[in-house]
Amino acid sequence: MQAMDAGRPTLLGESSPRIEDDRLLAGRGRFIADVAMPGMLDAAFVRSDVPHARLRGLDSAQARESPGVHAVFGGADLDVRAVPDRMPWVRPVRHFPLARDRVRYVGCPLAVVVAEDRYLAEDAAELVHADLEPLPTVDTVDGALSPDAPLLYPDWGDNVLLSVEADGSAVEADFAELRTISGTFTTNRHSAAPLEGRGVAAEFRDDRLTVWTSTQAAFVVRAMLAAVLGLPERNIRVITPDVGGGFGQKNEVYPEEYVVPWLAMRLRRPVRWIEDRHEHLIAAGHARDTTTDLSAAVREDGTIAALRGRVRTDLGSGEIFPAGYGPSLVAVGSLCGPYRIPKQAISVQGVVTNKTPTGGYRGYGAPEGTFALERLVDKIGRELGIDPLELRRQMILSPQDLPYETAAGAVLRSGTHRHAFERAVEVGDRMLAEEREKAEPGALLGSGYATYVEGVAATAFSITGTWSSQDSADVRFDAEGGVTVAVGVSAMGQGAHTTVATLVAEALSLPVDQVRVTMGDTDTAPYGLGSWASRSALVAGGAVERAADVLRRKGTTIAAHLLEASPDDLELVDGRFQVRGSPGSAVSWAQIAQSALNRTFELPPGVDPGLEARATYEPAGLDHVPRPDGKMNAAASYTNATHTAVVRVDATTGVVEVVRYAVVHDCGRVINPLTLAGQIHGGVAQGIGGTLYEHLPYEDGQPLATTFTEYLVPGACEVPDVLVEEVGGPAPDTPFGVKGAGEAGIIGPPAAIAGAVENALAPLGVTGIDSTPLTPSVLRRLIEEARS
């Protein structure tokens, strides 16, 4: 008994304005810095300015006497537990929110000062003296792996947090019989750098802790607070206000998120901490910093029979949750992309150094893996004299290949891999030709491509040791026929409210403006894991679809009773249950809600009052731990895309300008093209930044980019108009036919732009562009080496 909408056009695919934008653009958003409570105090953290030291003590006497200061606490003062090491397959870090005996990176929090306002707290923080006994520093992976390296965790015996050795027996024969072509590909360290930094506010009242924090996963934060502070989860409420960009960096749980709630409990006053940009660049999780050694066993026609190698990541000090090795695993899982590469044996090594801990950032390993493979494919083509695009054509998946299991275990059930590639090449050829027509003689122009698959709605178990992949939705009608839906995913600027409202309206045949969406509050939202891994549309959509099915069935039963008709004769059209062929015989959702909530005497026998449903959705077919053969299908579905970039290079200065850019993309059924385009454009902009500009270098453990003066991010002039074409249709294996698109824009730029730069510089003899960022100094050196 399921009445369906037989006549209304679908809402999916319409470019409608986002429902959250008016509030945000009018300045009515409430971000973490807007959280204010009577009697609220402000906190400032004392951070280490040395990368590695023994903490022998803290002298805070002068700070305690400063004007407006209420308290100063060091690590030994906090009666909290260590952050739990939930992953039994990695070395235990056992770190505390404030350093207790050892400092392992510049920016490590040593103490916290609480005062009447932030200015007073910062003034007093400068008066806290930390007695630090310097220890030898290691700030490179090679240095950390040397036999005489200083040890960050002496009881380990080395500096390796994670080591997964691949079984190479399956690829031995291929490498023994075929030609081997190898390369080393590096993506250097950079930051997500969201518009809004981090922040936390907390209040402890009536023996209950309420925490406001700029996070992507409120329920995960609640669980971690319970573990560290020793409170039951039921006595903790976590609220996510508006978030000015998360990008995976706010999917970590940071020391400040434990300390500020502890302060509120200890002082019995609300406390707030807001990060400044300097703190952000030295203390918020860094990203990338990965080197991939990759070899291919190559057949005579250039196609790849097998891959082997190692993904090695600089994890910084490792003092972060979830631990920063996750992107390395994703890089391994995404290496084969959409190509028929039957075998791989890739090891993973996560190494600790005296740098800020690395964690999540948009793309989460996929840009690194895609960069390595696409650059290697170009190298194979160059060494064998085969057009790299023709080489890709020989390997790329066709529709008849699906479903297809990659060498890493990813199961690709649907996609337009070959079509997206061919269309992107067509667009790229046209864009390059147009640029050449208007360019000055001798201009160095080139095009490059990157094609990949992106796992969406992944399991979190392999990086958290606790959480898997489910999410929930609570859909409730009011007596007027309006709907309130609460979901466990989170908003961070990506249009989640619009997405969820559209899916609910689609499922219940209602206008979008009759749907109200709430999220980001552990007291009012159903249990969910938040927004990361491009999961929101798929998992929230699955839960919404299941809850809506329950409501449609109940609505059909009530409508049939009111109309004295058979449920099988009803259809749902424009929010009304009507008898097929008799549109005049109909009742609306509002009438059904009246009967279910107010006029309950009108309900049919055996039907309980109320018109609400809660459902949980967990994607099928996921592997939460590797299978015995080491393979793992870690994502619910896989999008695909091909990027093409056209660049202009100034050989004198080494400056690269991305003049044209296009993305041909397949994320299943598109919910809202306007929102999707925003996601892709933003990801491409970040990808351009990481490829050409952004870098967090270190020297002797000291960070050299600690403000936006040294850390260069692209502006409007550095990001061209981005052409986005969607070539897919509804996915056959997902709710509503949707997949995900949150990270697709950032995966392709490193490989596409590097290929384009190499193509542009080919007349000068430049080859082997194998690392990012491609700063002017890097390119000038490559040009000079080629000329000499």
Coordinates of N, CA and C in Angstrom, one line a residue, residues 591-679:
Q591 N -5.1 17.6 5.6 CA -6.3 16.9 6.2 C -5.9 15.6 6.9
I592 N -5.0 14.9 6.3 CA -4.5 13.6 7.0 C -3.8 14.0 8.3
A593 N -3.0 15.1 8.3 CA -2.4 15.5 9.6 C -3.4 15.8 10.6
Q594 N -4.4 16.5 10.2 CA -5.5 16.9 11.2 C -6.1 15.6 11.8
S595 N -6.3 14.6 11.0 CA -6.9 13.4 11.5 C -5.9 12.7 12.4
A596 N -4.6 12.7 12.0 CA -3.6 11.9 12.8 C -3.2 12.6 14.1
L597 N -3.3 13.9 14.1 CA -2.8 14.7 15.3 C -3.9 15.3 16.1
N598 N -5.0 15.7 15.5 CA -6.1 16.4 16.3 C -7.4 15.6 16.3
R599 N -7.9 15.3 15.1 CA -9.2 14.6 15.0 C -9.0 13.1 15.0
T600 N -8.4 12.6 16.0 CA -7.9 11.2 16.0 C -9.1 10.3 16.0
F601 N -10.3 10.7 16.3 CA -11.5 9.8 16.2 C -11.8 9.5 14.7
E602 N -11.2 10.2 13.7 CA -11.4 9.9 12.3 C -10.4 8.8 11.8
L603 N -9.5 8.4 12.6 CA -8.6 7.4 12.2 C -9.2 6.0 12.0
P604 N -8.7 5.3 11.0 CA -9.3 3.9 10.8 C -8.9 3.0 12.0
P605 N -9.7 2.0 12.2 CA -9.4 1.1 13.4 C -8.0 0.5 13.2
G606 N -7.3 0.5 14.4 CA -5.9 -0.1 14.4 C -4.8 0.8 14.0
V607 N -5.2 2.1 13.7 CA -4.1 3.1 13.3 C -3.9 4.0 14.5
D608 N -2.7 4.1 15.0 CA -2.4 5.0 16.1 C -2.3 6.4 15.7
P609 N -2.6 7.3 16.6 CA -2.4 8.8 16.3 C -0.9 9.1 16.0
G610 N -0.7 10.2 15.4 CA 0.6 10.7 15.1 C 0.9 10.5 13.6
L611 N 1.8 11.4 13.1 CA 2.3 11.3 11.7 C 3.7 11.7 11.7
E612 N 4.5 10.7 12.1 CA 6.0 10.9 12.1 C 6.7 9.6 12.0
A613 N 7.9 9.7 11.5 CA 8.7 8.4 11.3 C 10.2 8.7 11.5
R614 N 10.8 7.8 12.1 CA 12.3 7.9 12.2 C 12.9 6.7 11.5
A615 N 13.9 6.9 10.7 CA 14.5 5.8 10.0 C 16.0 6.0 10.0
T616 N 16.7 4.9 9.9 CA 18.2 4.9 9.8 C 18.6 4.1 8.5
Y617 N 19.6 4.7 7.9 CA 20.0 4.0 6.6 C 21.5 3.7 6.7
E618 N 21.9 2.5 6.4 CA 23.3 2.2 6.3 C 23.5 1.6 4.9
P619 N 24.4 2.1 4.2 CA 24.7 1.6 2.8 C 25.1 0.1 2.9
A620 N 24.6 -0.6 1.9 CA 24.9 -2.1 1.8 C 26.2 -2.3 1.0
G621 N 26.8 -3.4 1.3 CA 28.0 -3.8 0.5 C 29.3 -3.2 0.9
L622 N 29.3 -2.5 2.1 CA 30.6 -1.8 2.5 C 31.4 -2.8 3.3
D623 N 32.7 -2.7 3.1 CA 33.7 -3.4 4.0 C 34.2 -2.4 5.0
H624 N 34.0 -2.8 6.3 CA 34.5 -1.9 7.3 C 35.9 -2.2 7.8
V625 N 36.3 -3.4 7.5 CA 37.7 -3.8 7.7 C 38.2 -4.5 6.4
P626 N 39.5 -4.6 6.1 CA 39.9 -5.3 4.9 C 39.5 -6.7 4.9
R627 N 39.3 -7.3 3.7 CA 39.0 -8.7 3.5 C 40.3 -9.5 3.7
P628 N 40.2 -10.8 3.8 CA 41.4 -11.6 3.9 C 42.4 -11.4 2.8
D629 N 42.0 -11.0 1.6 CA 42.9 -10.7 0.5 C 43.5 -9.3 0.6
G630 N 43.1 -8.6 1.6 CA 43.6 -7.2 1.8 C 42.8 -6.2 1.0
K631 N 41.8 -6.6 0.2 CA 41.0 -5.6 -0.5 C 39.9 -5.1 0.3
M632 N 39.3 -4.0 -0.1 CA 38.3 -3.4 0.7 C 37.4 -2.4 -0.1
N633 N 36.1 -2.7 -0.1 CA 35.2 -1.8 -0.7 C 34.7 -0.8 0.4
A634 N 35.4 0.3 0.5 CA 35.2 1.1 1.7 C 34.2 2.2 1.5
A635 N 33.6 2.3 0.3 CA 32.6 3.4 0.0 C 31.3 2.8 -0.5
A636 N 30.2 3.6 -0.2 CA 28.9 3.1 -0.6 C 28.7 3.2 -2.1
S637 N 29.3 4.2 -2.8 CA 29.2 4.4 -4.2 C 30.4 5.2 -4.7
Y638 N 30.5 5.3 -6.0 CA 31.7 6.0 -6.6 C 31.2 6.9 -7.7
T639 N 31.6 8.2 -7.6 CA 31.4 9.1 -8.7 C 32.6 9.0 -9.6
N640 N 32.5 9.6 -10.7 CA 33.6 9.7 -11.6 C 33.6 11.1 -12.3
A641 N 34.8 11.5 -12.8 CA 34.9 12.7 -13.5 C 36.3 12.7 -14.3
T642 N 36.3 13.6 -15.2 CA 37.6 14.0 -15.9 C 37.7 15.5 -15.9
H643 N 38.8 16.0 -15.4 CA 39.1 17.4 -15.5 C 40.1 17.7 -16.6
T644 N 39.9 18.9 -17.2 CA 40.9 19.4 -18.1 C 41.2 20.8 -17.8
A645 N 42.5 21.1 -17.9 CA 43.0 22.4 -17.5 C 43.8 22.9 -18.7
V646 N 43.7 24.2 -19.0 CA 44.5 24.9 -20.0 C 45.3 26.0 -19.2
V647 N 46.6 26.0 -19.4 CA 47.5 26.9 -18.6 C 48.4 27.7 -19.6
R648 N 48.8 28.9 -19.1 CA 49.8 29.7 -19.7 C 51.0 29.8 -18.8
V649 N 52.2 29.6 -19.2 CA 53.4 29.6 -18.4 C 54.3 30.7 -18.9
D650 N 54.8 31.5 -18.0 CA 55.8 32.6 -18.3 C 57.1 31.9 -18.0
A651 N 57.9 31.7 -19.1 CA 59.2 31.0 -18.9 C 60.2 31.8 -18.1
T652 N 60.0 33.1 -18.2 CA 61.0 34.0 -17.5 C 60.7 34.1 -16.0
T653 N 59.5 34.2 -15.6 CA 59.2 34.3 -14.2 C 58.8 33.0 -13.5
G654 N 58.4 32.0 -14.3 CA 57.9 30.7 -13.8 C 56.5 30.8 -13.3
V655 N 55.8 31.9 -13.6 CA 54.4 32.0 -13.1 C 53.5 31.2 -14.1
V656 N 52.5 30.5 -13.4 CA 51.5 29.7 -14.2 C 50.2 30.4 -14.0
E657 N 49.5 30.5 -15.1 CA 48.1 31.0 -15.0 C 47.2 30.0 -15.6
V658 N 46.2 29.6 -14.8 CA 45.2 28.6 -15.3 C 44.1 29.5 -16.0
V659 N 44.1 29.4 -17.3 CA 43.3 30.3 -18.1 C 41.9 29.7 -18.4
R660 N 41.8 28.4 -18.5 CA 40.6 27.7 -18.8 C 40.5 26.4 -17.9
Y661 N 39.3 26.0 -17.5 CA 39.2 24.8 -16.7 C 37.8 24.2 -17.0
A662 N 37.7 22.9 -17.1 CA 36.4 22.2 -17.3 C 36.4 20.9 -16.5
V663 N 35.2 20.6 -16.0 CA 35.0 19.4 -15.3 C 33.8 18.7 -15.9
V664 N 34.0 17.4 -16.4 CA 32.9 16.6 -16.9 C 32.7 15.5 -15.8
H665 N 31.5 15.5 -15.2 CA 31.3 14.9 -13.9 C 30.1 14.0 -13.9
D666 N 30.1 13.0 -13.1 CA 28.9 12.1 -13.0 C 28.8 11.8 -11.5
C667 N 27.8 12.4 -10.9 CA 27.5 12.1 -9.5 C 26.1 11.4 -9.4
G668 N 25.7 10.7 -10.4 CA 24.4 10.1 -10.3 C 23.3 11.2 -10.6
R669 N 22.2 11.0 -10.0 CA 21.1 12.0 -10.2 C 21.5 13.3 -9.5
V670 N 21.3 14.4 -10.2 CA 21.6 15.7 -9.6 C 20.4 16.2 -8.9
I671 N 20.6 16.6 -7.6 CA 19.5 17.2 -6.8 C 19.3 18.6 -7.2
N672 N 20.3 19.4 -7.2 CA 20.2 20.8 -7.5 C 21.5 21.3 -8.3
P673 N 21.3 21.5 -9.6 CA 22.5 21.9 -10.4 C 23.3 23.1 -9.8
L674 N 22.5 24.0 -9.2 CA 23.2 25.3 -8.7 C 24.1 24.9 -7.6
T675 N 23.6 24.1 -6.6 CA 24.4 23.7 -5.5 C 25.6 22.9 -5.9
L676 N 25.3 22.0 -6.9 CA 26.4 21.1 -7.4 C 27.5 21.9 -8.0
A677 N 27.1 22.9 -8.8 CA 28.2 23.8 -9.5 C 29.0 24.5 -8.4
G678 N 28.3 25.0 -7.4 CA 29.1 25.6 -6.3 C 30.1 24.7 -5.6
Q679 N 29.7 23.4 -5.4 CA 30.6 22.5 -4.9 C 31.8 22.3 -5.8

